[in-house]
Tab-separated table of C-alpha atoms in Angstrom:
chain	number	residue	atom	x	y	z
A	23	MET	CA	-26.763	24.424	18.266
A	24	GLU	CA	-23.391	25.936	17.568
A	25	GLU	CA	-22.878	27.545	14.212
A	26	ILE	CA	-20.760	25.480	11.850
A	27	ARG	CA	-18.285	27.422	9.726
A	28	ILE	CA	-17.728	25.077	6.810
A	29	ILE	CA	-16.432	27.686	4.375
A	30	GLU	CA	-13.533	28.858	6.534
A	31	VAL	CA	-12.107	25.347	6.797
A	32	LYS	CA	-12.209	24.959	3.042
A	33	GLN	CA	-10.677	28.398	2.470
A	34	SER	CA	-7.797	27.842	4.866
A	35	VAL	CA	-6.969	24.548	3.161
A	36	PHE	CA	-6.995	26.266	-0.214
A	37	ALA	CA	-4.972	29.241	1.091
A	38	ASP	CA	-2.360	26.917	2.549
A	39	ASN	CA	-2.114	25.080	-0.766
A	40	ASP	CA	-1.814	28.323	-2.735
A	41	GLU	CA	1.144	29.356	-0.587
A	42	LYS	CA	2.831	25.955	-0.981
A	43	ALA	CA	2.227	26.046	-4.746
A	44	GLU	CA	3.776	29.507	-5.050
A	45	GLU	CA	6.864	28.340	-3.128
A	46	LEU	CA	7.189	25.296	-5.376
A	47	ARG	CA	6.833	27.398	-8.529
A	48	GLN	CA	9.640	29.645	-7.257
A	49	LYS	CA	11.910	26.663	-6.535
A	50	LEU	CA	11.279	25.157	-9.961
A	51	ARG	CA	12.156	28.486	-11.559
A	52	GLU	CA	15.485	28.516	-9.691
A	53	LYS	CA	16.170	24.995	-10.945
A	54	GLY	CA	15.192	25.937	-14.521
A	55	CYS	CA	12.525	23.230	-14.529
A	56	PHE	CA	9.315	23.985	-16.446
A	57	LEU	CA	6.370	22.013	-15.049
A	58	VAL	CA	3.222	21.404	-17.119
A	59	ASN	CA	0.109	20.218	-15.280
A	60	ILE	CA	-2.111	18.174	-17.596
A	61	MET	CA	-5.778	17.889	-16.635
A	62	SER	CA	-8.804	16.229	-18.259
A	63	SER	CA	-11.612	13.717	-17.776
A	64	PRO	CA	-10.688	10.033	-17.670
A	65	GLY	CA	-9.923	8.770	-21.156
A	66	SER	CA	-9.535	12.122	-22.933
A	67	GLY	CA	-6.052	11.171	-24.076
A	68	LYS	CA	-3.545	12.627	-21.600
A	69	THR	CA	-1.155	9.682	-21.874
A	70	SER	CA	-1.659	9.210	-25.630
A	71	ILE	CA	-0.869	12.855	-26.301
A	72	LEU	CA	2.261	12.626	-24.146
A	73	THR	CA	3.527	9.555	-25.976
A	74	ARG	CA	3.180	11.506	-29.243
A	75	LEU	CA	4.552	14.830	-27.960
A	76	ILE	CA	7.636	13.605	-26.162
A	77	PRO	CA	9.461	12.220	-29.221
A	78	ALA	CA	9.069	15.660	-30.846
A	79	LEU	CA	10.491	17.379	-27.767
A	80	LYS	CA	13.123	15.115	-26.299
A	81	ASP	CA	16.024	16.295	-28.440
A	82	LYS	CA	15.441	19.840	-27.197
A	83	TYR	CA	14.590	19.209	-23.544
A	84	LYS	CA	15.534	16.844	-20.754
A	85	ILE	CA	12.078	15.419	-19.999
A	86	ALA	CA	10.490	13.514	-17.143
A	87	VAL	CA	6.861	12.477	-16.610
A	88	MET	CA	4.901	12.054	-13.383
A	89	GLU	CA	1.723	10.027	-13.818
A	90	ALA	CA	-0.871	10.443	-11.092
A	91	ASP	CA	-3.492	7.797	-10.631
A	92	ILE	CA	-5.690	6.418	-7.909
A	93	ASP	CA	-4.476	2.933	-8.678
A	94	SER	CA	-2.505	0.990	-11.333
A	95	ASP	CA	0.811	1.842	-13.025
A	96	VAL	CA	-0.546	1.466	-16.564
A	97	ASP	CA	0.303	5.019	-17.618
A	98	ALA	CA	3.865	5.328	-16.284
A	99	ARG	CA	4.659	1.965	-17.882
A	100	THR	CA	3.241	3.151	-21.231
A	101	ILE	CA	5.230	6.392	-21.153
A	102	ALA	CA	8.503	4.670	-20.211
A	103	GLU	CA	8.068	1.965	-22.849
A	104	LYS	CA	6.936	4.196	-25.694
A	105	THR	CA	9.109	7.280	-25.188
A	106	GLY	CA	12.123	6.145	-23.182
A	107	VAL	CA	12.006	9.163	-20.854
A	108	ALA	CA	12.013	8.936	-17.067
A	109	ALA	CA	8.498	8.217	-15.774
A	110	ILE	CA	7.175	7.664	-12.296
A	111	GLN	CA	3.723	6.783	-11.065
A	112	LEU	CA	2.157	8.733	-8.221
A	113	HIS	CA	-0.571	6.876	-6.384
A	114	THR	CA	-2.995	9.258	-4.728
A	115	GLY	CA	-4.530	6.656	-2.420
A	116	GLY	CA	-8.074	7.412	-3.493
A	117	MET	CA	-7.592	11.188	-3.707
A	118	CYS	CA	-9.334	12.832	-6.638
A	119	HIS	CA	-6.632	15.425	-7.369
A	120	LEU	CA	-3.031	16.429	-6.715
A	121	ASP	CA	-2.130	19.385	-4.520
A	122	ALA	CA	1.182	21.237	-4.281
A	123	ALA	CA	2.550	19.074	-1.456
A	124	MET	CA	1.837	15.878	-3.389
A	125	THR	CA	3.439	17.361	-6.509
A	126	ARG	CA	6.545	18.334	-4.529
A	127	GLN	CA	6.886	14.758	-3.248
A	128	GLY	CA	6.792	13.527	-6.840
A	129	LEU	CA	9.385	16.098	-7.944
A	130	ASP	CA	11.719	15.142	-5.099
A	131	GLU	CA	11.383	11.520	-6.124
A	132	VAL	CA	12.040	12.143	-9.820
A	133	GLY	CA	14.903	14.573	-9.090
A	134	ALA	CA	13.583	17.765	-10.708
A	135	GLU	CA	17.004	19.453	-11.020
A	136	ALA	CA	18.056	16.914	-13.648
A	137	PHE	CA	15.257	17.946	-16.050
A	138	ASP	CA	14.168	21.098	-17.828
A	139	LEU	CA	10.650	19.968	-18.776
A	140	ILE	CA	8.418	17.873	-16.553
A	141	PHE	CA	4.891	16.774	-17.410
A	142	LEU	CA	2.539	16.072	-14.543
A	143	GLU	CA	-0.453	13.991	-15.574
A	144	ASN	CA	-3.090	14.796	-12.981
A	145	VAL	CA	-5.902	12.410	-11.909
A	146	GLY	CA	-8.543	11.993	-14.625
A	147	ASN	CA	-11.206	14.338	-13.322
A	148	LEU	CA	-12.675	17.517	-14.795
A	149	VAL	CA	-13.654	18.917	-11.391
A	150	CYS	CA	-11.318	18.655	-8.403
A	151	PRO	CA	-7.831	19.047	-9.935
A	152	ALA	CA	-8.836	22.568	-11.064
A	153	GLU	CA	-9.312	23.588	-7.436
A	154	PHE	CA	-5.744	22.842	-6.381
A	155	ASP	CA	-2.752	24.773	-7.698
A	156	THR	CA	0.019	22.180	-8.167
A	157	GLY	CA	2.773	24.775	-8.504
A	158	ALA	CA	3.024	24.126	-12.235
A	159	SER	CA	4.251	26.779	-14.650
A	160	LYS	CA	1.313	26.142	-16.987
A	161	ASN	CA	-1.987	24.253	-16.982
A	162	LEU	CA	-2.783	22.248	-20.090
A	163	VAL	CA	-6.402	21.033	-20.283
A	164	ILE	CA	-7.607	18.364	-22.708
A	165	LEU	CA	-11.168	17.817	-23.833
A	166	SER	CA	-11.945	15.084	-26.341
A	167	VAL	CA	-14.611	15.229	-29.040
A	168	PRO	CA	-16.780	12.368	-27.661
A	169	GLU	CA	-17.255	14.290	-24.380
A	170	GLY	CA	-19.381	16.956	-26.065
A	171	ASP	CA	-19.056	20.648	-26.885
A	172	ASP	CA	-20.985	21.883	-23.830
A	173	LYS	CA	-18.347	21.021	-21.232
A	174	PRO	CA	-17.054	24.584	-20.574
A	175	LEU	CA	-20.608	25.443	-19.470
A	176	LYS	CA	-20.746	22.538	-17.028
A	177	TYR	CA	-17.187	22.488	-15.660
A	178	PRO	CA	-16.351	26.195	-15.537
A	179	LEU	CA	-13.360	26.202	-13.171
A	180	MET	CA	-11.334	23.716	-15.212
A	181	PHE	CA	-11.589	25.883	-18.304
A	182	GLU	CA	-10.938	29.069	-16.337
A	183	LYS	CA	-7.666	27.613	-15.030
A	184	ALA	CA	-6.402	26.491	-18.460
A	185	ASP	CA	-3.510	28.246	-20.183
A	186	VAL	CA	-4.076	26.125	-23.263
A	187	VAL	CA	-6.906	23.743	-24.226
A	188	LEU	CA	-6.298	20.779	-26.535
A	189	LEU	CA	-9.358	19.465	-28.331
A	190	ASN	CA	-8.356	15.830	-28.839
A	191	LYS	CA	-9.738	13.019	-31.027
A	192	ILE	CA	-10.602	15.329	-33.928
A	193	ASP	CA	-10.165	12.262	-36.170
A	194	VAL	CA	-13.590	11.064	-34.928
A	195	LEU	CA	-15.399	14.396	-35.463
A	196	PRO	CA	-17.484	12.872	-38.318
A	197	TYR	CA	-19.004	10.349	-35.899
A	198	PHE	CA	-20.048	12.757	-33.135
A	199	ASP	CA	-22.352	15.783	-32.872
A	200	PHE	CA	-19.570	18.090	-31.751
A	201	ASP	CA	-19.649	21.696	-32.948
A	202	VAL	CA	-16.085	23.052	-32.778
A	203	ASP	CA	-17.211	26.680	-33.192
A	204	LYS	CA	-19.742	26.302	-30.398
A	205	PHE	CA	-17.066	24.793	-28.154
A	206	ALA	CA	-14.660	27.639	-28.987
A	207	GLY	CA	-17.416	30.121	-28.115
A	208	TYR	CA	-18.179	28.471	-24.751
A	209	LEU	CA	-14.464	28.346	-23.969
A	210	LYS	CA	-14.121	32.036	-24.751
A	211	ILE	CA	-16.933	32.834	-22.296
A	212	ARG	CA	-15.058	31.000	-19.528
A	213	ASN	CA	-11.560	32.023	-20.481
A	214	PRO	CA	-10.770	34.453	-23.302
A	215	ARG	CA	-6.987	34.065	-22.902
A	216	ALA	CA	-6.764	30.243	-23.272
A	217	GLU	CA	-5.528	29.094	-26.655
A	218	LEU	CA	-7.504	26.304	-28.331
A	219	LEU	CA	-5.516	23.697	-30.263
A	220	PRO	CA	-7.411	20.918	-32.112
A	221	VAL	CA	-5.371	17.699	-32.228
A	222	SER	CA	-5.520	13.972	-32.790
A	223	ALA	CA	-3.236	11.852	-30.653
A	224	ARG	CA	-4.021	8.945	-32.952
A	225	SER	CA	-3.085	10.535	-36.300
A	226	GLY	CA	-0.681	13.119	-34.884
A	227	GLU	CA	-2.633	15.950	-36.546
A	228	GLY	CA	-2.152	19.350	-34.916
A	229	LEU	CA	0.495	18.247	-32.430
A	230	GLU	CA	3.074	20.512	-34.092
A	231	HIS	CA	1.016	23.434	-32.739
A	232	VAL	CA	1.300	22.048	-29.220
A	233	VAL	CA	5.070	21.778	-29.630
A	234	ALA	CA	5.159	25.397	-30.870
A	235	TRP	CA	2.986	26.536	-27.959
A	236	LEU	CA	5.304	24.789	-25.480
A	237	ASP	CA	8.478	26.179	-27.081
A	238	LYS	CA	7.081	29.693	-26.884
A	239	ALA	CA	5.826	29.285	-23.312
A	240	ILE	CA	9.210	27.961	-22.154
A	241	GLU	CA	11.084	30.709	-24.002
A	242	GLU	CA	8.974	33.407	-22.348
A	243	TRP	CA	9.283	31.751	-18.950
A	244	ARG	CA	13.082	31.681	-19.234
A	245	LYS	CA	13.347	35.438	-19.828
B	4	MET	CA	-41.304	26.788	-22.211
B	5	GLU	CA	-41.429	25.763	-18.602
B	6	GLU	CA	-38.865	27.303	-16.326
B	7	ILE	CA	-36.207	24.959	-14.976
B	8	ARG	CA	-35.981	24.970	-11.214
B	9	ILE	CA	-32.436	25.319	-9.936
B	10	ILE	CA	-31.722	24.245	-6.385
B	11	GLU	CA	-28.508	25.315	-4.677
B	12	VAL	CA	-27.520	22.329	-2.544
B	13	LYS	CA	-24.880	22.509	0.149
B	14	GLN	CA	-22.801	19.768	1.634
B	15	SER	CA	-23.023	19.130	5.360
B	16	VAL	CA	-19.429	18.253	6.174
B	17	PHE	CA	-19.957	17.188	9.769
B	18	ALA	CA	-22.851	14.799	9.240
B	19	ASP	CA	-22.394	11.087	9.108
B	20	ASN	CA	-23.175	10.583	5.450
B	21	ASP	CA	-23.622	6.825	5.607
B	22	GLU	CA	-26.170	7.168	8.394
B	23	LYS	CA	-28.072	9.883	6.546
B	24	ALA	CA	-28.014	7.790	3.367
B	25	GLU	CA	-29.441	4.778	5.199
B	26	GLU	CA	-32.215	6.913	6.721
B	27	LEU	CA	-33.044	8.341	3.320
B	28	ARG	CA	-33.146	4.881	1.739
B	29	GLN	CA	-35.578	3.790	4.444
B	30	LYS	CA	-37.829	6.820	3.903
B	31	LEU	CA	-37.867	6.284	0.146
B	32	ARG	CA	-38.860	2.677	0.702
B	33	GLU	CA	-41.791	3.777	2.861
B	34	LYS	CA	-42.859	6.173	0.107
B	35	GLY	CA	-42.472	3.479	-2.571
B	36	CYS	CA	-39.989	5.634	-4.431
B	37	PHE	CA	-37.119	3.837	-6.221
B	38	LEU	CA	-34.080	6.089	-6.590
B	39	VAL	CA	-31.367	5.367	-9.182
B	40	ASN	CA	-28.031	7.174	-8.801
B	41	ILE	CA	-26.370	7.578	-12.216
B	42	MET	CA	-22.607	8.128	-12.206
B	43	SER	CA	-20.002	8.534	-14.966
B	44	SER	CA	-17.283	10.771	-16.382
B	45	PRO	CA	-18.350	14.010	-18.047
B	46	GLY	CA	-19.782	13.319	-21.492
B	47	SER	CA	-20.311	9.559	-21.122
B	48	GLY	CA	-23.986	9.960	-21.961
B	49	LYS	CA	-25.934	10.142	-18.690
B	50	THR	CA	-28.469	12.625	-20.031
B	51	SER	CA	-28.664	11.057	-23.499
B	52	ILE	CA	-29.401	7.645	-22.024
B	53	LEU	CA	-32.102	9.120	-19.793
B	54	THR	CA	-33.814	10.856	-22.710
B	55	ARG	CA	-33.963	7.478	-24.464
B	56	LEU	CA	-34.918	5.395	-21.423
B	57	ILE	CA	-37.691	7.544	-20.010
B	58	PRO	CA	-40.100	7.234	-22.982
B	59	ALA	CA	-39.843	3.436	-22.606
B	60	LEU	CA	-40.611	3.644	-18.888
B	61	LYS	CA	-43.040	6.474	-18.353
B	62	ASP	CA	-46.226	4.523	-19.035
B	63	LYS	CA	-45.254	2.107	-16.257
B	64	TYR	CA	-43.796	4.500	-13.673
B	65	LYS	CA	-44.349	8.041	-12.436
B	66	ILE	CA	-40.879	9.442	-13.139
B	67	ALA	CA	-38.885	12.474	-12.029
B	68	VAL	CA	-35.287	13.437	-12.757
B	69	MET	CA	-32.799	15.381	-10.624
B	70	GLU	CA	-29.841	16.692	-12.600
B	71	ALA	CA	-26.793	17.618	-10.552
B	72	ASP	CA	-24.268	19.984	-12.014
B	73	ILE	CA	-21.681	22.455	-10.845
B	74	ASP	CA	-23.163	25.085	-13.107
B	75	SER	CA	-25.667	25.450	-15.976
B	76	ASP	CA	-29.186	24.031	-16.371
B	77	VAL	CA	-28.508	22.441	-19.762
B	78	ASP	CA	-29.360	18.908	-18.641
B	79	ALA	CA	-32.608	19.547	-16.737
B	80	ARG	CA	-33.827	21.597	-19.677
B	81	THR	CA	-32.969	18.769	-22.115
B	82	ILE	CA	-34.786	16.172	-20.014
B	83	ALA	CA	-37.884	18.332	-19.551
B	84	GLU	CA	-38.080	19.206	-23.247
B	85	LYS	CA	-37.356	15.753	-24.655
B	86	THR	CA	-39.256	13.523	-22.231
B	87	GLY	CA	-41.913	15.713	-20.627
B	88	VAL	CA	-41.246	14.352	-17.120
B	89	ALA	CA	-40.587	16.520	-14.067
B	90	ALA	CA	-36.941	17.639	-13.975
B	91	ILE	CA	-35.060	19.854	-11.577
B	92	GLN	CA	-31.481	21.030	-11.612
B	93	LEU	CA	-29.333	20.732	-8.488
B	94	HIS	CA	-26.428	23.133	-8.359
B	95	THR	CA	-23.603	21.859	-6.190
B	96	GLY	CA	-21.795	25.184	-5.925
B	97	GLY	CA	-18.474	23.793	-7.112
B	98	MET	CA	-18.770	20.484	-5.251
B	99	CYS	CA	-17.586	17.438	-7.145
B	100	HIS	CA	-20.252	15.022	-5.907
B	101	LEU	CA	-23.618	14.678	-4.171
B	102	ASP	CA	-24.021	13.340	-0.666
B	103	ALA	CA	-27.156	12.036	1.072
B	104	ALA	CA	-28.117	15.423	2.556
B	105	MET	CA	-27.860	17.125	-0.829
B	106	THR	CA	-29.913	14.342	-2.397
B	107	ARG	CA	-32.572	14.696	0.297
B	108	GLN	CA	-32.817	18.439	-0.385
B	109	GLY	CA	-33.455	17.652	-4.030
B	110	LEU	CA	-36.056	14.984	-3.192
B	111	ASP	CA	-37.910	17.371	-0.863
B	112	GLU	CA	-37.971	19.948	-3.625
B	113	VAL	CA	-39.200	17.536	-6.292
B	114	GLY	CA	-41.765	15.965	-3.937
B	115	ALA	CA	-40.607	12.348	-3.899
B	116	GLU	CA	-43.943	10.903	-2.685
B	117	ALA	CA	-45.551	11.787	-6.023
B	118	PHE	CA	-43.188	9.507	-7.967
B	119	ASP	CA	-42.266	5.829	-8.011
B	120	LEU	CA	-39.036	6.124	-10.013
B	121	ILE	CA	-36.546	8.961	-9.638
B	122	PHE	CA	-33.282	9.249	-11.533
B	123	LEU	CA	-30.486	11.213	-9.924
B	124	GLU	CA	-27.834	12.276	-12.400
B	125	ASN	CA	-24.744	12.816	-10.282
B	126	VAL	CA	-21.911	15.254	-11.120
B	127	GLY	CA	-19.820	14.055	-14.085
B	128	ASN	CA	-16.851	12.579	-12.263
B	129	LEU	CA	-15.510	9.025	-12.096
B	130	VAL	CA	-13.870	9.544	-8.696
B	131	CYS	CA	-15.654	11.457	-5.933
B	132	PRO	CA	-19.337	10.515	-6.381
B	133	ALA	CA	-18.384	6.888	-5.648
B	134	GLU	CA	-17.228	7.897	-2.168
B	135	PHE	CA	-20.583	9.264	-1.044
B	136	ASP	CA	-23.655	7.102	-0.607
B	137	THR	CA	-26.597	9.188	-1.860
B	138	GLY	CA	-29.245	6.939	-0.312
B	139	ALA	CA	-30.173	5.576	-3.742
B	140	SER	CA	-31.690	2.124	-4.150
B	141	LYS	CA	-29.250	1.280	-6.947
B	142	ASN	CA	-26.087	2.731	-8.497
B	143	LEU	CA	-25.962	2.781	-12.286
B	144	VAL	CA	-22.499	3.515	-13.727
B	145	ILE	CA	-21.876	4.460	-17.350
B	146	LEU	CA	-18.595	4.144	-19.214
B	147	SER	CA	-18.411	5.133	-22.875
B	148	VAL	CA	-16.274	3.440	-25.522
B	149	PRO	CA	-14.018	6.482	-26.250
B	150	GLU	CA	-12.868	6.531	-22.596
B	151	GLY	CA	-10.956	3.285	-23.001
B	152	ASP	CA	-11.252	-0.278	-21.708
B	153	ASP	CA	-8.739	0.178	-18.852
B	154	LYS	CA	-10.931	2.385	-16.660
B	155	PRO	CA	-11.902	-0.241	-14.031
B	156	LEU	CA	-8.164	-0.578	-13.314
B	157	LYS	CA	-7.742	3.163	-12.801
B	158	TYR	CA	-10.987	4.094	-11.043
B	159	PRO	CA	-11.610	1.063	-8.850
B	160	LEU	CA	-14.124	2.438	-6.342
B	161	MET	CA	-16.598	3.617	-8.983
B	162	PHE	CA	-16.800	0.140	-10.483
B	163	GLU	CA	-16.934	-1.521	-7.053
B	164	LYS	CA	-19.981	0.569	-6.139
B	165	ALA	CA	-21.897	-0.179	-9.349
B	166	ASP	CA	-24.968	-2.415	-9.363
B	167	VAL	CA	-25.065	-2.240	-13.146
B	168	VAL	CA	-22.565	-0.873	-15.684
B	169	LEU	CA	-23.722	0.484	-19.044
B	170	LEU	CA	-21.099	0.500	-21.773
B	171	ASN	CA	-22.356	3.381	-23.920
B	172	LYS	CA	-21.522	4.560	-27.462
B	173	ILE	CA	-21.081	1.025	-28.827
B	174	ASP	CA	-22.045	2.496	-32.228
B	175	VAL	CA	-18.515	3.976	-32.437
B	176	LEU	CA	-16.691	0.763	-31.468
B	177	PRO	CA	-15.204	0.454	-35.001
B	178	TYR	CA	-13.383	3.791	-34.560
B	179	PHE	CA	-11.749	3.117	-31.200
B	180	ASP	CA	-9.318	0.563	-29.809
B	181	PHE	CA	-11.747	-0.670	-27.182
B	182	ASP	CA	-11.708	-4.363	-26.321
B	183	VAL	CA	-15.117	-5.244	-24.833
B	184	ASP	CA	-13.917	-8.616	-23.482
B	185	LYS	CA	-10.935	-6.966	-21.809
B	186	PHE	CA	-13.235	-4.371	-20.246
B	187	ALA	CA	-15.611	-7.094	-19.025
B	188	GLY	CA	-12.619	-8.886	-17.489
B	189	TYR	CA	-11.348	-5.784	-15.679
B	190	LEU	CA	-14.865	-5.061	-14.426
B	191	LYS	CA	-15.164	-8.613	-13.099
B	192	ILE	CA	-11.924	-8.150	-11.130
B	193	ARG	CA	-13.357	-5.053	-9.438
B	194	ASN	CA	-16.920	-6.234	-9.077
B	195	PRO	CA	-18.093	-9.721	-10.005
B	196	ARG	CA	-21.753	-8.972	-9.191
B	197	ALA	CA	-22.210	-5.915	-11.477
B	198	GLU	CA	-24.098	-6.622	-14.680
B	199	LEU	CA	-22.583	-5.232	-17.891
B	200	LEU	CA	-25.018	-3.912	-20.509
B	201	PRO	CA	-23.606	-2.606	-23.830
B	202	VAL	CA	-25.811	0.178	-25.244
B	203	SER	CA	-25.923	3.055	-27.686
B	204	ALA	CA	-27.893	6.104	-26.598
B	205	ARG	CA	-27.681	7.336	-30.179
B	206	SER	CA	-29.111	4.306	-31.966
B	207	GLY	CA	-31.092	2.957	-29.018
B	208	GLU	CA	-29.340	-0.415	-29.276
B	209	GLY	CA	-29.353	-2.447	-26.073
B	210	LEU	CA	-31.566	-0.063	-24.104
B	211	GLU	CA	-34.291	-2.712	-23.840
B	212	HIS	CA	-31.901	-4.617	-21.558
B	213	VAL	CA	-31.613	-1.580	-19.289
B	214	VAL	CA	-35.413	-1.365	-19.120
B	215	ALA	CA	-35.535	-5.075	-18.245
B	216	TRP	CA	-32.833	-4.665	-15.605
B	217	LEU	CA	-34.754	-1.760	-14.038
B	218	ASP	CA	-38.087	-3.609	-14.091
B	219	LYS	CA	-36.515	-6.571	-12.341
B	220	ALA	CA	-34.665	-4.430	-9.786
B	221	ILE	CA	-37.850	-2.517	-8.922
B	222	GLU	CA	-39.888	-5.710	-8.693
B	223	GLU	CA	-37.393	-7.293	-6.280
B	224	TRP	CA	-37.172	-4.085	-4.245
B	225	ARG	CA	-40.954	-3.965	-3.845
B	226	LYS	CA	-41.140	-7.461	-2.341
């Protein structure tokens, strides 16, 4: 039987995506458009955090949001209604992640040149989106308290790819066996450079630190 | 402490997965081994539910557990320590799901013929595992309250593939905006035949209904 070279196929797909992502990142830089790729499990609070963050940012930045989902337009509708910024829904047609080509299609649709800050809400999935560079300037990863403090051990790549990690739903810490110090330690093992910001999308606690992190990241990126 | 066996499983891209899954299901039937494929997001409580369920089942059935994970042996270790049943860890090497060939490798390793009930804990992911038939007799899907009641709208395939859906962490219902009736309605849209069983792995509430569901499913399967 002929030898099957599975790995090479996978690598060439990834390599092709990396190249496309790098091109996109370059184009966005020329347009002065800072793209934040938001990744997490389903239900960790990507949309809720955005609806809280945007009002604190929209006087400073021209903002748009791209909501990726397998199906439904629940999230784009929520963002548009609650924040008033431009929001579009990307349907992935069953795909478990976004790649650079899919992201570029979304940016063309939204008209990236008209905005200086675009949030891309990736598909809710702690595995696959980490494997595909979207071309974003920064990766923001969210983990929520009910998911458990051991997740950096189990989903290493996602935490390795993060520039910043938001620990969401800290308002329910009393009701869960979640050890924040343990989580911080596991995160450090995977990624010593990722900042950890505890927040609550419900109460708004800690979100000022996310705003500060974004301001600083955009300032440095503009230099 | 007993050493946890870690099996590196590899996906066979070119195989017809559905065919392999059907073959595996047939073989398991001949061996009298009922295989339950457990799927959910990361942190929904797959392992916690198993550690609660197994003590209520192990006098009736010879049980083994296969824990799939991208990395770490946290879960297999937990199962072995807390329940005393045979547990092995399957490492997927970055893969976001298990297919039938990977499942078969695990079953060969665990020695399926020695057991009449095997739980397969799939990779924590509400997207990809639904796309690959593992050869299991039944698919058990878990959603937890903190993830939100809109998930059947956003992750349709997972809920379509479920034979039974456990709504876990009902002990924290007072702290989340989760509408159980709404969730039941969305689930019905996706899959009218899936049973919905509200449970709490922490308090043990509702788990007797899962035991009853399993007993009935195994009894019907044996006919």
